[in-house]
Amino acid sequence: MRDGIKIAPSILSADFARLGAQVREAVDAGADWIHIDVMDGHFVPPITMGPLVVEAVRRVTDLPLDVHLMIERPEQHVEAFARAGADSMTVHVEAAPHLHRVVHQIRSLGCRAGVGLNPATPLTAVDEILPDLDLLLIMSVNPGWGGQPFIEATLEKFRRARRLLDERNPSCELEADGGVSPETAARVVEAGATVLVAGSAVFNDRAPVGACLAALRSAAAAALPAEGLA
Ligand code: DX5
Ligand code: ZN
């Protein structure tokens, strides 16, 4: 997006029978990153996709692949995801007791390192690691499924995260994940998010991917001050 807000369609809601075509539609419509939700059936109930899917998406686009690891023992898998073509990898603070080690492992693989927080996990959980992060992902739904309603109470957490990052790590991206739609995008951007993940608002049977992405983009842009627009 021209004004600095990045939109990252999540392929979790895409039609997997024609995944390549769906990714191309998102790319052609101006997606900034492609968000890939990896779930292991342990940290979250569903099992979704692994490095093979990242590798397949990598063949379709040069856009940054933003891999969201909702998995236990992420340290055992980050190398495979890096080899498959991930550009950024986000691990969950609730699933990674040795957070410092895995964040630096991700960076040593040449990828941007992110940490994700569930809705009930306080921001203080990332206090010590904040300066080392390229990406802070705040879940605005409980992870596991696409299409859930945005949890309004997380807006205050975004505001506090914005203030913390401005003070301590201003170049770190602040990513909103879950329930982001044309109805909620403006409020999340106002609260300080710089990356919007959107699954069901982009891939659905109500409208083509291009129209969905355009609606999201204009909703997000409406929240920015005029001087922020290119
Ligand atoms: C949820 C995933 C999200 C999901 C978002 O556990 O981390 O990335 O795809 O889907 P929507 O945008 O439909 O809430
Ligand atoms: Zn995600």
Short mmCIF file of C-alpha atoms and ligand atoms in Angstrom, two decimals:
data_model
loop_
_atom_site.label_atom_id
_atom_site.label_comp_id
_atom_site.label_asym_id
_atom_site.label_seq_id
_atom_site.Cartn_x
_atom_site.Cartn_y
_atom_site.Cartn_z
CA MET A 1 0.00 0.00 0.00
CA ARG A 2 1.38 3.42 -0.94
CA ASP A 3 0.89 5.07 2.43
CA GLY A 4 3.07 2.69 4.41
CA ILE A 5 0.35 0.37 5.70
CA LYS A 6 1.00 -3.13 4.43
CA ILE A 7 -1.78 -5.56 3.63
CA ALA A 8 -0.99 -9.24 4.05
CA PRO A 9 -3.71 -11.55 2.72
CA SER A 10 -3.82 -14.81 4.66
CA ILE A 11 -4.13 -17.81 2.36
CA LEU A 12 -5.86 -19.73 5.16
CA SER A 13 -9.17 -18.64 3.62
CA ALA A 14 -8.09 -19.27 0.01
CA ASP A 15 -9.38 -22.05 -2.21
CA PHE A 16 -6.59 -24.61 -1.82
CA ALA A 17 -7.59 -26.45 -4.97
CA ARG A 18 -6.37 -23.41 -6.89
CA LEU A 19 -3.92 -21.87 -4.47
CA GLY A 20 -1.48 -20.58 -7.09
CA ALA A 21 -4.23 -18.70 -8.92
CA GLN A 22 -5.55 -17.22 -5.66
CA VAL A 23 -2.09 -16.00 -4.66
CA ARG A 24 -1.64 -14.43 -8.12
CA GLU A 25 -4.99 -12.65 -7.76
CA ALA A 26 -3.83 -11.17 -4.45
CA VAL A 27 -0.48 -10.16 -5.92
CA ASP A 28 -2.13 -8.54 -8.95
CA ALA A 29 -4.49 -6.66 -6.64
CA GLY A 30 -1.55 -5.09 -4.82
CA ALA A 31 -1.00 -7.27 -1.77
CA ASP A 32 2.18 -6.28 0.08
CA TRP A 33 2.97 -9.56 1.83
CA ILE A 34 1.46 -13.03 1.71
CA HIS A 35 0.59 -14.37 5.17
CA ILE A 36 0.87 -18.13 5.69
CA ASP A 37 -0.76 -19.63 8.79
CA VAL A 38 0.99 -22.75 10.04
CA MET A 39 -0.96 -24.70 12.68
CA ASP A 40 0.17 -27.94 14.30
CA GLY A 41 -2.89 -29.44 16.01
CA HIS A 42 -1.21 -28.86 19.39
CA PHE A 43 -0.70 -25.16 20.04
CA VAL A 44 -3.99 -24.63 18.22
CA PRO A 45 -6.48 -27.40 17.40
CA PRO A 46 -6.35 -27.39 13.56
CA ILE A 47 -3.54 -28.66 11.35
CA THR A 48 -3.01 -26.51 8.27
CA MET A 49 0.16 -26.32 6.20
CA GLY A 50 3.90 -26.70 6.33
CA PRO A 51 7.06 -25.87 4.37
CA LEU A 52 5.78 -27.58 1.20
CA VAL A 53 3.05 -24.97 0.86
CA VAL A 54 5.51 -22.13 1.55
CA GLU A 55 7.73 -23.55 -1.20
CA ALA A 56 4.78 -23.72 -3.61
CA VAL A 57 3.73 -20.13 -2.90
CA ARG A 58 7.35 -19.04 -3.28
CA ARG A 59 7.28 -20.28 -6.87
CA VAL A 60 4.28 -18.06 -7.63
CA THR A 61 5.43 -14.70 -6.23
CA ASP A 62 8.42 -12.63 -5.16
CA LEU A 63 6.41 -10.84 -2.47
CA PRO A 64 7.58 -11.30 1.11
CA LEU A 65 6.18 -14.50 2.61
CA ASP A 66 5.10 -13.85 6.19
CA VAL A 67 4.98 -17.18 7.98
CA HIS A 68 2.92 -17.27 11.18
CA LEU A 69 3.98 -20.27 13.23
CA MET A 70 1.17 -21.32 15.55
CA ILE A 71 3.16 -24.36 16.58
CA GLU A 72 4.93 -25.84 19.56
CA ARG A 73 8.71 -26.30 19.38
CA PRO A 74 9.14 -23.74 16.59
CA GLU A 75 12.94 -24.04 16.91
CA GLN A 76 12.70 -27.48 15.30
CA HIS A 77 11.03 -26.13 12.17
CA VAL A 78 12.30 -22.63 11.41
CA GLU A 79 15.18 -23.89 9.30
CA ALA A 80 12.84 -25.84 7.01
CA PHE A 81 10.59 -22.80 6.60
CA ALA A 82 13.59 -20.57 5.81
CA ARG A 83 14.75 -23.07 3.18
CA ALA A 84 11.23 -23.13 1.72
CA GLY A 85 11.39 -19.36 1.15
CA ALA A 86 9.96 -17.64 4.23
CA ASP A 87 10.97 -13.97 4.58
CA SER A 88 9.60 -13.43 8.06
CA MET A 89 8.66 -15.91 10.74
CA THR A 90 6.55 -15.19 13.77
CA VAL A 91 6.59 -17.51 16.77
CA HIS A 92 4.16 -17.32 19.68
CA VAL A 93 5.38 -16.27 23.07
CA GLU A 94 2.97 -18.84 24.59
CA ALA A 95 4.63 -21.65 22.60
CA ALA A 96 8.29 -20.68 22.88
CA PRO A 97 9.82 -20.71 26.36
CA HIS A 98 13.26 -19.96 24.86
CA LEU A 99 12.06 -16.94 22.96
CA HIS A 100 15.41 -15.16 22.80
CA ARG A 101 17.07 -18.22 21.30
CA VAL A 102 14.47 -18.82 18.63
CA VAL A 103 14.24 -15.13 17.65
CA HIS A 104 17.97 -15.08 17.05
CA GLN A 105 17.83 -18.45 15.30
CA ILE A 106 15.31 -16.94 12.85
CA ARG A 107 17.52 -13.91 12.27
CA SER A 108 20.58 -16.08 11.74
CA LEU A 109 18.65 -17.83 8.96
CA GLY A 110 18.39 -14.46 7.20
CA CYS A 111 14.70 -13.92 8.01
CA ARG A 112 12.86 -11.17 9.86
CA ALA A 113 11.84 -12.33 13.32
CA GLY A 114 8.43 -11.79 14.81
CA VAL A 115 6.71 -12.65 18.05
CA GLY A 116 2.96 -13.16 18.36
CA LEU A 117 0.70 -12.62 21.35
CA ASN A 118 -2.69 -14.22 21.97
CA PRO A 119 -5.50 -11.90 23.08
CA ALA A 120 -5.09 -12.75 26.79
CA THR A 121 -1.29 -12.56 26.81
CA PRO A 122 -0.05 -9.26 28.25
CA LEU A 123 2.36 -7.06 26.34
CA THR A 124 4.80 -7.36 29.24
CA ALA A 125 5.58 -10.89 27.96
CA VAL A 126 7.68 -9.32 25.18
CA ASP A 127 9.23 -6.55 27.23
CA GLU A 128 12.75 -8.01 27.25
CA ILE A 129 12.76 -9.17 23.63
CA LEU A 130 11.19 -6.03 22.12
CA PRO A 131 14.43 -4.43 20.90
CA ASP A 132 15.35 -7.62 19.00
CA LEU A 133 12.12 -7.86 17.02
CA ASP A 134 11.38 -6.98 13.40
CA LEU A 135 7.71 -7.71 13.87
CA LEU A 136 5.24 -7.75 16.74
CA LEU A 137 2.02 -9.60 15.93
CA ILE A 138 -1.00 -8.98 18.09
CA MET A 139 -3.83 -11.47 17.69
CA SER A 140 -7.19 -9.76 17.53
CA VAL A 141 -8.95 -13.16 17.64
CA ASN A 142 -7.96 -16.38 19.39
CA PRO A 143 -5.72 -18.18 16.91
CA GLY A 144 -6.90 -21.29 15.10
CA TRP A 145 -9.51 -20.25 12.56
CA GLY A 146 -10.26 -17.62 10.00
CA GLY A 147 -13.53 -15.73 9.92
CA GLN A 148 -13.86 -14.95 13.64
CA PRO A 149 -15.09 -11.57 14.87
CA PHE A 150 -12.54 -8.92 15.82
CA ILE A 151 -12.06 -8.62 19.61
CA GLU A 152 -12.59 -4.91 20.25
CA ALA A 153 -10.71 -4.95 23.57
CA THR A 154 -7.46 -5.61 21.69
CA LEU A 155 -7.53 -2.05 20.27
CA GLU A 156 -6.22 -0.74 23.58
CA LYS A 157 -3.39 -3.28 23.40
CA PHE A 158 -2.45 -2.03 19.92
CA ARG A 159 -2.32 1.53 21.26
CA ARG A 160 -0.05 0.51 24.12
CA ALA A 161 2.13 -1.55 21.77
CA ARG A 162 2.40 1.45 19.43
CA ARG A 163 3.64 3.66 22.26
CA LEU A 164 6.16 1.02 23.39
CA LEU A 165 7.51 0.50 19.88
CA ASP A 166 7.74 4.24 19.21
CA GLU A 167 9.92 4.50 22.30
CA ARG A 168 12.00 1.36 22.04
CA ASN A 169 11.94 -0.06 18.50
CA PRO A 170 10.27 2.31 16.03
CA SER A 171 11.20 0.32 12.91
CA CYS A 172 9.48 -2.84 14.20
CA GLU A 173 6.28 -3.62 12.31
CA LEU A 174 3.07 -3.91 14.35
CA GLU A 175 0.88 -6.56 12.75
CA ALA A 176 -2.84 -7.04 13.39
CA ASP A 177 -4.13 -10.55 12.81
CA GLY A 178 -7.73 -11.69 13.05
CA GLY A 179 -11.06 -10.17 12.15
CA VAL A 180 -9.53 -7.40 10.04
CA SER A 181 -12.12 -6.22 7.51
CA PRO A 182 -13.22 -2.96 5.88
CA GLU A 183 -15.32 -2.43 9.04
CA THR A 184 -12.42 -2.79 11.49
CA ALA A 185 -9.34 -1.78 9.46
CA ALA A 186 -9.54 1.95 10.16
CA ARG A 187 -9.67 1.47 13.92
CA VAL A 188 -6.70 -0.91 13.90
CA VAL A 189 -4.66 1.51 11.81
CA GLU A 190 -5.65 4.40 14.10
CA ALA A 191 -4.48 2.29 17.03
CA GLY A 192 -1.05 2.00 15.41
CA ALA A 193 -0.88 -1.19 13.35
CA THR A 194 1.39 -1.05 10.30
CA VAL A 195 0.56 -4.47 8.81
CA LEU A 196 -2.98 -5.80 8.39
CA VAL A 197 -3.47 -9.53 7.97
CA ALA A 198 -6.78 -10.40 6.34
CA GLY A 199 -8.03 -13.85 5.41
CA SER A 200 -11.81 -14.07 5.04
CA ALA A 201 -12.05 -10.38 4.09
CA VAL A 202 -9.87 -11.09 1.02
CA PHE A 203 -10.67 -14.67 0.03
CA ASN A 204 -14.42 -15.29 0.08
CA ASP A 205 -17.25 -16.06 -2.30
CA ARG A 206 -18.91 -12.66 -1.94
CA ALA A 207 -16.57 -10.66 -4.18
CA PRO A 208 -13.41 -11.08 -6.25
CA VAL A 209 -10.05 -10.84 -4.46
CA GLY A 210 -9.21 -7.55 -6.20
CA ALA A 211 -12.41 -5.84 -5.04
CA CYS A 212 -11.97 -7.15 -1.48
CA LEU A 213 -8.41 -5.92 -1.30
CA ALA A 214 -9.38 -2.51 -2.69
CA ALA A 215 -12.11 -2.14 -0.05
CA LEU A 216 -9.66 -3.00 2.69
CA ARG A 217 -7.06 -0.62 1.33
CA SER A 218 -9.41 2.33 1.16
CA ALA A 219 -10.77 1.62 4.65
CA ALA A 220 -7.22 1.55 6.02
CA ALA A 221 -6.19 4.69 4.10
CA ALA A 222 -9.18 6.61 5.46
CA ALA A 223 -7.67 6.27 8.94
CA LEU A 224 -4.41 7.94 8.01
CA PRO A 225 -3.73 11.65 8.17
CA ALA A 226 -3.79 13.28 4.70
CA GLU A 227 -0.05 14.00 4.79
CA GLY A 228 0.54 10.25 5.20
CA LEU A 229 -0.88 9.53 1.78
CA ALA A 230 1.38 9.33 -1.23
C1 DX5 B 1 -5.95 -17.11 12.76
C2 DX5 B 1 -4.85 -16.79 11.78
C3 DX5 B 1 -5.20 -15.63 10.92
C4 DX5 B 1 -6.41 -15.87 10.08
C5 DX5 B 1 -7.12 -14.56 9.94
O1 DX5 B 1 -5.53 -18.05 13.68
O2 DX5 B 1 -3.63 -16.48 12.43
O3 DX5 B 1 -4.11 -15.22 10.13
O4 DX5 B 1 -6.14 -16.35 8.80
O5 DX5 B 1 -8.33 -14.80 9.33
P1 DX5 B 1 -9.45 -13.67 9.29
O6 DX5 B 1 -8.86 -12.48 8.61
O7 DX5 B 1 -10.55 -14.32 8.53
O8 DX5 B 1 -9.82 -13.38 10.72
ZN ZN B 2 -2.02 -15.50 11.09
#
